[in-house]
Tab-separated table of C-alpha atoms and ligand atoms in Angstrom:
chain	number	residue	atom	x	y	z
A	127	MET	CA	-0.276	-0.319	-0.069
A	128	THR	CA	1.004	3.522	-0.848
A	129	ASP	CA	0.441	6.231	1.469
A	130	THR	CA	0.104	10.042	0.003
A	131	TYR	CA	1.392	12.880	1.356
A	132	GLU	CA	1.310	16.560	0.436
A	133	VAL	CA	5.192	17.094	2.015
A	134	VAL	CA	7.555	14.666	2.298
A	135	VAL	CA	10.661	16.106	4.304
A	136	VAL	CA	13.717	14.130	4.189
A	137	GLY	CA	16.043	14.496	7.812
A	138	GLY	CA	14.696	15.157	11.011
A	139	GLY	CA	18.299	17.195	12.013
A	140	ALA	CA	17.127	21.356	12.839
A	141	ALA	CA	16.096	22.007	9.171
A	142	GLY	CA	13.471	18.952	7.989
A	143	LEU	CA	12.133	19.513	11.702
A	144	SER	CA	11.725	23.332	11.234
A	145	ALA	CA	9.930	22.698	7.396
A	146	ALA	CA	7.610	20.245	9.519
A	147	LEU	CA	6.862	21.585	11.924
A	148	VAL	CA	6.084	25.098	9.582
A	149	LEU	CA	3.706	22.556	7.635
A	150	GLY	CA	2.204	20.803	10.081
A	151	ARG	CA	1.248	23.556	12.166
A	152	ALA	CA	-0.269	25.134	8.302
A	153	ARG	CA	-2.412	21.253	8.150
A	154	ARG	CA	-0.632	20.213	5.581
A	155	ARG	CA	0.038	15.616	6.211
A	156	THR	CA	3.353	15.674	5.961
A	157	LEU	CA	6.168	12.903	7.365
A	158	VAL	CA	9.285	13.538	8.205
A	159	VAL	CA	11.780	10.464	7.424
A	160	ASP	CA	14.754	10.428	9.744
A	161	ALA	CA	17.780	8.094	9.741
A	162	GLY	CA	18.737	9.444	12.952
A	163	GLU	CA	22.439	10.126	12.822
A	164	PRO	CA	22.393	13.958	12.832
A	165	ARG	CA	25.600	14.918	12.076
A	166	ASN	CA	26.595	16.993	15.898
A	167	ALA	CA	25.446	14.094	17.584
A	168	PRO	CA	29.197	13.584	18.651
A	169	ALA	CA	29.090	16.764	20.905
A	170	ALA	CA	27.548	16.835	23.444
A	171	HIS	CA	26.443	20.692	24.156
A	172	MET	CA	25.384	22.915	21.252
A	173	HIS	CA	26.247	26.628	21.379
A	174	GLY	CA	24.895	29.552	20.249
A	175	TYR	CA	21.453	29.742	19.194
A	176	LEU	CA	19.810	32.147	21.159
A	177	SER	CA	17.230	30.848	23.933
A	178	ARG	CA	19.126	27.080	23.507
A	179	ASP	CA	22.972	28.342	24.542
A	180	GLY	CA	24.340	25.099	26.422
A	181	MET	CA	21.393	22.049	25.680
A	182	PRO	CA	22.544	18.821	24.794
A	183	PRO	CA	22.260	18.219	20.851
A	184	ALA	CA	19.455	14.990	21.582
A	185	GLU	CA	17.742	17.211	23.337
A	186	PHE	CA	16.843	19.798	21.699
A	187	LEU	CA	16.028	17.500	18.318
A	188	ALA	CA	13.332	15.163	20.630
A	189	VAL	CA	11.602	18.277	21.844
A	190	GLY	CA	11.434	18.959	18.405
A	191	ARG	CA	10.069	15.750	17.935
A	192	GLU	CA	7.958	16.985	20.302
A	193	GLU	CA	7.005	19.922	18.512
A	194	ILE	CA	5.733	17.995	15.779
A	195	ALA	CA	3.740	15.968	16.442
A	196	ARG	CA	1.227	18.119	18.048
A	197	TYR	CA	0.579	18.927	14.559
A	198	GLY	CA	-0.201	16.168	12.931
A	199	VAL	CA	3.311	15.970	11.461
A	200	GLU	CA	4.523	11.579	11.303
A	201	LEU	CA	8.146	10.475	12.289
A	202	VAL	CA	9.259	7.303	10.737
A	203	ARG	CA	13.226	5.897	11.411
A	204	ASP	CA	13.866	4.904	8.342
A	205	ARG	CA	16.048	6.672	5.328
A	206	VAL	CA	15.545	7.005	2.154
A	207	VAL	CA	17.225	5.322	-0.425
A	208	ASP	CA	15.179	7.464	-4.002
A	209	ILE	CA	12.963	9.473	-5.126
A	210	ASP	CA	10.932	9.033	-7.706
A	211	LYS	CA	9.356	11.791	-10.316
A	212	GLY	CA	6.162	11.900	-12.250
A	213	ASP	CA	2.999	13.788	-11.207
A	214	ASP	CA	4.334	13.499	-8.511
A	215	PHE	CA	7.553	12.077	-6.014
A	216	ALA	CA	7.703	8.567	-4.927
A	217	VAL	CA	9.500	8.093	-2.533
A	218	VAL	CA	10.912	4.864	-1.490
A	219	LEU	CA	12.821	3.676	2.288
A	220	ALA	CA	14.938	0.930	2.464
A	221	GLY	CA	12.472	0.062	5.378
A	222	GLY	CA	10.571	-2.007	1.951
A	223	ARG	CA	7.683	1.263	1.870
A	224	THR	CA	6.952	3.448	-0.781
A	225	VAL	CA	5.277	7.172	-0.272
A	226	ARG	CA	3.832	9.524	-2.632
A	227	ALA	CA	3.952	12.968	-1.633
A	228	ARG	CA	3.861	16.506	-3.640
A	229	ARG	CA	6.612	18.669	-2.758
A	230	ILE	CA	9.144	17.050	-1.193
A	231	VAL	CA	12.180	18.777	1.207
A	232	VAL	CA	16.365	17.748	1.445
A	233	ALA	CA	17.091	18.220	4.936
A	234	THR	CA	19.746	15.435	4.403
A	235	GLY	CA	22.633	17.275	6.362
A	236	LEU	CA	26.613	17.174	5.364
A	237	ARG	CA	28.940	14.291	6.490
A	238	ASP	CA	32.119	15.102	8.586
A	239	GLU	CA	35.278	13.083	7.429
A	240	LEU	CA	37.902	13.505	9.587
A	241	PRO	CA	41.523	12.905	8.589
A	242	PRO	CA	42.665	10.018	9.294
A	243	VAL	CA	45.696	10.375	12.378
A	244	ALA	CA	44.790	8.438	15.099
A	245	GLY	CA	43.089	9.412	17.992
A	246	VAL	CA	41.480	12.390	15.731
A	247	ALA	CA	37.779	10.581	15.451
A	248	GLU	CA	36.916	9.147	18.841
A	249	ARG	CA	37.864	12.568	20.531
A	250	PHE	CA	35.845	14.407	17.784
A	251	GLY	CA	33.605	16.697	19.155
A	252	ARG	CA	35.130	16.948	22.886
A	253	ASP	CA	39.223	17.818	22.617
A	254	VAL	CA	38.782	17.917	18.602
A	255	LEU	CA	37.470	20.278	17.938
A	256	HIS	CA	35.808	22.191	13.678
A	257	CYS	CA	35.403	24.842	15.185
A	258	PRO	CA	35.367	27.477	17.588
A	259	TYR	CA	31.306	29.429	17.402
A	260	CYS	CA	30.306	26.005	18.142
A	261	HIS	CA	32.801	24.922	21.624
A	262	GLY	CA	35.873	27.945	21.367
A	263	TRP	CA	34.168	29.448	24.321
A	264	GLU	CA	34.829	26.909	26.871
A	265	VAL	CA	37.845	26.260	25.741
A	266	ARG	CA	39.657	29.823	25.594
A	267	ASP	CA	42.621	30.609	27.087
A	268	ARG	CA	43.675	26.599	27.119
A	269	ALA	CA	47.016	25.344	24.870
A	270	PHE	CA	44.936	24.846	21.316
A	271	GLY	CA	46.471	23.018	17.996
A	272	VAL	CA	45.879	22.899	14.675
A	273	LEU	CA	46.391	20.311	12.855
A	274	ALA	CA	46.691	21.243	8.720
A	275	THR	CA	45.279	19.195	6.089
A	276	SER	CA	45.390	21.964	3.690
A	277	ALA	CA	46.684	24.984	3.017
A	278	LEU	CA	43.408	26.375	4.256
A	279	SER	CA	43.636	25.539	7.631
A	280	VAL	CA	45.666	28.405	8.053
A	281	HIS	CA	42.689	30.068	8.384
A	282	GLN	CA	41.144	28.346	11.004
A	283	ALA	CA	44.790	28.291	12.570
A	284	LEU	CA	43.835	32.166	12.558
A	285	MET	CA	40.823	31.757	13.444
A	286	VAL	CA	40.911	30.093	17.099
A	287	SER	CA	43.814	32.585	18.368
A	288	GLN	CA	40.463	34.493	19.135
A	289	TRP	CA	40.234	32.197	22.130
A	290	SER	CA	43.554	31.396	23.270
A	291	GLY	CA	47.026	33.334	23.559
A	292	ASP	CA	48.617	29.833	22.752
A	293	VAL	CA	47.350	28.457	19.401
A	294	THR	CA	50.619	26.310	17.838
A	295	PHE	CA	49.724	25.514	14.073
A	296	PHE	CA	50.897	21.495	12.925
A	297	LEU	CA	52.334	21.613	9.332
A	298	HIS	CA	51.117	17.281	8.810
A	299	THR	CA	51.352	16.675	5.319
A	300	VAL	CA	51.472	20.645	5.017
A	301	THR	CA	54.771	22.288	3.560
A	302	GLU	CA	55.156	25.464	4.236
A	303	GLU	CA	56.496	26.477	0.785
A	304	GLU	CA	52.476	25.454	0.095
A	305	LEU	CA	52.132	29.072	3.028
A	306	ALA	CA	51.591	32.483	0.941
A	307	ASP	CA	53.917	35.185	2.483
A	308	ASP	CA	50.917	37.258	3.984
A	309	ASP	CA	49.662	34.259	5.599
A	310	LEU	CA	52.713	33.639	7.763
A	311	ARG	CA	52.771	37.226	8.564
A	312	ARG	CA	49.589	37.212	9.529
A	313	LEU	CA	49.895	33.669	11.091
A	314	ALA	CA	53.381	35.665	12.962
A	315	ALA	CA	51.070	38.558	13.624
A	316	ALA	CA	48.823	36.522	15.556
A	317	GLY	CA	50.868	35.080	17.732
A	318	VAL	CA	50.457	31.446	15.854
A	319	LYS	CA	53.655	29.249	16.640
A	320	VAL	CA	54.163	27.246	13.660
A	321	VAL	CA	55.617	23.966	13.411
A	322	ALA	CA	56.502	21.332	10.191
A	323	GLY	CA	56.503	17.229	10.504
A	324	GLU	CA	53.700	15.132	10.420
A	325	VAL	CA	51.394	14.289	12.689
A	326	ALA	CA	50.818	10.270	13.686
A	327	GLU	CA	49.040	10.790	16.933
A	328	VAL	CA	46.853	12.663	19.027
A	329	VAL	CA	47.307	11.791	22.115
A	330	ALA	CA	45.634	11.405	25.829
A	331	GLU	CA	45.429	9.794	28.973
A	332	ASP	CA	43.062	9.280	30.848
A	333	ASP	CA	40.346	10.727	27.496
A	334	ARG	CA	42.086	13.343	28.213
A	335	LEU	CA	44.011	14.599	25.342
A	336	THR	CA	47.097	15.960	26.130
A	337	GLY	CA	49.555	16.359	22.746
A	338	VAL	CA	50.093	15.708	19.742
A	339	ARG	CA	53.566	13.621	18.872
A	340	LEU	CA	54.587	14.211	15.146
A	341	ALA	CA	56.206	10.871	13.156
A	342	ASP	CA	59.967	11.878	14.699
A	343	GLY	CA	58.084	10.865	18.238
A	344	THR	CA	58.282	14.472	19.732
A	345	VAL	CA	54.998	15.514	21.690
A	346	HIS	CA	53.642	19.064	22.021
A	347	GLU	CA	51.355	19.188	24.618
A	348	ARG	CA	48.849	20.768	23.782
A	349	ALA	CA	45.235	20.198	25.682
A	350	VAL	CA	42.890	20.654	22.043
A	351	VAL	CA	43.419	19.668	18.883
A	352	PHE	CA	40.677	21.467	15.675
A	353	VAL	CA	41.243	20.143	12.984
A	354	ALA	CA	38.501	21.241	9.261
A	355	PRO	CA	36.849	17.788	9.214
A	356	ARG	CA	36.091	16.700	4.351
A	357	ALA	CA	32.751	18.111	4.816
A	358	VAL	CA	30.979	15.446	1.845
A	359	PRO	CA	27.011	17.235	1.644
A	360	GLN	CA	24.409	14.697	1.251
A	361	THR	CA	23.074	15.511	-2.226
A	362	ALA	CA	22.464	12.180	-4.159
A	363	LEU	CA	18.983	12.326	-3.706
A	364	LEU	CA	19.067	15.696	-5.320
A	365	LEU	CA	21.400	14.261	-7.628
A	366	ARG	CA	19.112	11.662	-8.295
A	367	LEU	CA	16.316	14.310	-9.256
A	368	GLY	CA	18.564	16.152	-12.154
A	369	ALA	CA	19.451	19.070	-9.829
A	370	GLU	CA	22.054	21.429	-10.116
A	371	LEU	CA	24.922	21.665	-7.963
A	372	ARG	CA	27.838	23.822	-7.709
A	373	GLU	CA	30.848	23.740	-6.538
A	374	THR	CA	32.927	25.751	-2.839
A	375	PRO	CA	35.726	25.091	-1.706
A	376	PHE	CA	33.844	22.884	0.928
A	377	GLY	CA	32.227	20.774	-1.853
A	378	ALA	CA	29.510	20.720	-4.120
A	379	TYR	CA	25.654	22.363	-2.986
A	380	PRO	CA	22.230	22.116	-4.478
A	381	VAL	CA	22.132	25.728	-6.974
A	382	VAL	CA	19.130	27.318	-4.862
A	383	ASP	CA	16.172	30.329	-4.327
A	384	GLU	CA	16.439	32.392	-1.052
A	385	THR	CA	14.280	29.890	-0.282
A	386	GLY	CA	15.662	26.673	-0.566
A	387	LEU	CA	14.284	25.579	-3.297
A	388	THR	CA	16.156	23.678	-5.886
A	389	SER	CA	16.385	23.415	-9.517
A	390	VAL	CA	14.036	20.931	-10.046
A	391	PRO	CA	10.335	21.674	-9.422
A	392	GLY	CA	8.611	21.097	-6.058
A	393	VAL	CA	12.369	19.741	-4.677
A	394	TRP	CA	13.301	22.457	-1.516
A	395	ALA	CA	17.254	22.006	-0.228
A	396	VAL	CA	17.975	23.214	3.250
A	397	GLY	CA	20.365	23.147	5.905
A	398	ASN	CA	23.479	21.430	5.919
A	399	ALA	CA	21.928	19.932	2.491
A	400	MET	CA	22.683	23.004	1.059
A	401	GLY	CA	25.222	24.883	2.282
A	402	PHE	CA	27.500	23.822	4.585
A	403	ALA	CA	28.390	27.256	6.369
A	404	GLU	CA	24.479	26.252	7.935
A	405	GLN	CA	25.093	26.115	12.196
A	406	VAL	CA	21.543	24.930	13.844
A	407	VAL	CA	20.475	27.999	13.976
A	408	ASN	CA	20.023	28.931	10.016
A	409	ALA	CA	19.325	25.285	10.001
A	410	ALA	CA	16.314	25.868	11.332
A	411	ALA	CA	15.388	28.886	10.334
A	412	GLY	CA	16.346	27.237	6.224
A	413	GLY	CA	13.781	25.381	7.135
A	414	TYR	CA	11.247	27.672	8.425
A	415	ARG	CA	11.061	29.863	5.710
A	416	ALA	CA	10.579	26.630	3.130
A	417	GLY	CA	8.568	25.415	4.845
A	418	ALA	CA	5.971	28.592	4.882
A	419	THR	CA	6.700	28.666	1.254
A	420	ILE	CA	5.441	25.281	-0.246
A	421	ASN	CA	2.402	25.937	1.876
A	422	GLY	CA	1.723	29.574	-0.018
A	423	GLU	CA	3.050	28.031	-3.244
A	424	LEU	CA	0.452	24.641	-2.423
A	425	LEU	CA	-2.549	26.705	-1.742
A	426	MET	CA	-1.979	28.469	-4.824
A	427	SER	CA	-1.354	25.525	-7.360
A	428	ASP	CA	-4.732	24.402	-6.129
A	429	LEU	CA	-6.483	28.149	-6.236
A	430	ASP	CA	-5.467	28.029	-9.899
A	431	ALA	CA	-6.174	24.512	-10.795
A	432	ALA	CA	-10.008	25.224	-9.454
A	433	VAL	CA	-9.512	28.492	-11.813
A	434	HIS	CA	-9.221	26.791	-14.633
A	435	LEU	CA	-11.375	23.732	-13.892
B	1084	FAD	C1	30.890	18.172	17.016
B	1084	FAD	C2	30.253	18.973	16.332
B	1084	FAD	C3	29.566	20.064	17.293
B	1084	FAD	C4	28.681	21.031	16.100
B	1084	FAD	N1	28.096	22.185	17.319
B	1084	FAD	C5	26.948	22.606	17.151
B	1084	FAD	C6	27.281	24.271	18.172
B	1084	FAD	O1	27.187	23.884	18.868
B	1084	FAD	N2	26.176	25.486	17.112
B	1084	FAD	C7	25.705	24.909	15.999
B	1084	FAD	O2	24.988	25.956	15.799
B	1084	FAD	N3	26.242	23.911	14.562
B	1084	FAD	C8	27.467	22.584	15.311
B	1084	FAD	N4	27.441	21.152	13.934
B	1084	FAD	C9	27.131	22.471	13.324
B	1084	FAD	C10	25.293	21.214	13.557
B	1084	FAD	O3	25.561	19.704	13.590
B	1084	FAD	C11	24.682	21.370	11.603
B	1084	FAD	O4	24.598	23.091	11.564
B	1084	FAD	C12	23.171	21.045	12.145
B	1084	FAD	O5	23.428	20.040	12.302
B	1084	FAD	C13	22.664	20.805	10.448
B	1084	FAD	O6	21.075	20.856	10.875
B	1084	FAD	P1	20.810	19.674	9.355
B	1084	FAD	O7	18.834	19.865	9.762
B	1084	FAD	O8	20.728	20.474	8.448
B	1084	FAD	O9	21.447	18.589	9.132
B	1084	FAD	P2	21.496	17.715	10.587
B	1084	FAD	O10	21.544	17.474	11.838
B	1084	FAD	O11	22.599	17.080	10.069
B	1084	FAD	O12	20.733	16.652	10.398
B	1084	FAD	C14	20.329	15.693	8.924
B	1084	FAD	C15	19.495	14.224	9.882
B	1084	FAD	O13	18.911	13.833	7.676
B	1084	FAD	C16	19.448	12.640	8.648
B	1084	FAD	N5	19.573	11.860	7.098
B	1084	FAD	C17	20.089	11.907	6.376
B	1084	FAD	N6	20.469	11.525	5.368
B	1084	FAD	C18	18.801	10.874	5.285
B	1084	FAD	C19	18.215	9.901	4.608
B	1084	FAD	N7	18.373	9.771	2.645
B	1084	FAD	N8	16.941	9.537	4.590
B	1084	FAD	C20	16.531	10.042	6.016
B	1084	FAD	N9	17.481	11.187	6.827
B	1084	FAD	C21	19.067	11.016	6.275
B	1084	FAD	C22	20.257	12.412	9.197
B	1084	FAD	O14	20.499	10.584	9.711
B	1084	FAD	C23	20.436	13.477	9.850
B	1084	FAD	O15	19.268	12.911	10.758
B	1084	FAD	C24	28.288	21.681	15.274
B	1084	FAD	C25	28.594	20.043	14.235
B	1084	FAD	C26	29.480	19.307	14.897
B	1084	FAD	C27	30.300	18.290	13.920
C-alpha cells in the first residue's frame, strides 16, 4: 500500500524538523523520514542558538520531534534511498515502504570526513574540535593545536587565535612553501607558532587530550586540537532528481533560490544539505522559510487548478 502526503521531509535534524513544524501547523499532511544520525551527535552541548545555548543536541531534537507530533506530523526512523519524479514524487524507504508526495524537502545534512590521524575520530566533538563558534568559548585560553589538512587550514589557525593566545599550527602534510607569504605574516602577527612535520597521533591520558605526537616521536603538549574535516554534502537524492549543483571549496551544494527551492520544481533543500555554513539556528531558519513557502505554493497551485477547471 502506498501512503500519500502533501510533503515528505527527508532528514529530521534542525532543518527538517523546522520545515515540518511550519507545515504541520499549516495543516499539511507531512511525513518526516529520519535516519537519526545528526551531524553534531558527537558533541555533548550545542552552542550559539539563542535561548537554547548549551542544550544537548539530542534533547533539542527530541523537543522538536514532540512539537511536530502535536500538529499531526508523522515521523519514521528510516532512510530514503530513492525519489522518482513523475506527476508527483515516489519516495522509496530502505525499510521497503514507498510513499507519494507533492513536494519534497531535502534536509539530509552533511557528513564530516576526518583526517586519518590516530585519536582524532575518537575525540572528535570533545577535545578535537572543528568550529570555534560552537566550542571556542568552552576551551578558551587553553593550549590549542591546529592540525593542517590543506593550505586553507591557515584560516582556522588564525580564527582560533581569537579564543587562545597559545596556538600551535601543525603543518602535518602541508609544506611551508604552500603557505602564502601574507598568511605566514598573519600567523606571526597572531602569535601562532608553526611546527613542520607529519602528525602521527593525538595523545590522550585519562580520557583527556594531552598532546600531539609527530612522526619523529616529538610530543607537543596541547589540551585541544582543531581540525577541518572534509565536508561531504549528502546530496545523492538531489543528484538522482537531476538538481543542479555548484562547486564550493567545501563541496558541491545545490543551486537554490532564497527559499531553498532547487532547480527541480517541487524540491527544496535546506540546512547543511544546502550549504556548508549552516549552523543549527540557520538550518532551522532555512527549514521554516522552505516550509512556509511550500504551504503558500501548494495553496496557490490548488486554487489555480480550481479556477481553470
Ligand atoms: C561536533 C560538532 C559540533 C557542532 N556544534 C554545533 C554547535 O554547537 N552549534 C551549532 O549551531 N552548530 C553546531 N554544529 C553544526 C550542526 O551540526 C549543523 O549546523 C546542523 O546539524 C545542521 O542541521 P541539518 O538539519 O542541516 O543536518 P543534521 O543535523 O545533520 O540532520 C540531518 C538528518 O538527516 C538524516 N538523513 C540523512 N540522509 C538521510 C536519508 N537519505 N533519509 C533519511 N534521513 C536522512 C540524518 O541521519 C540526520 O538525522 C556542530 C557540528 C559538529 C560536527
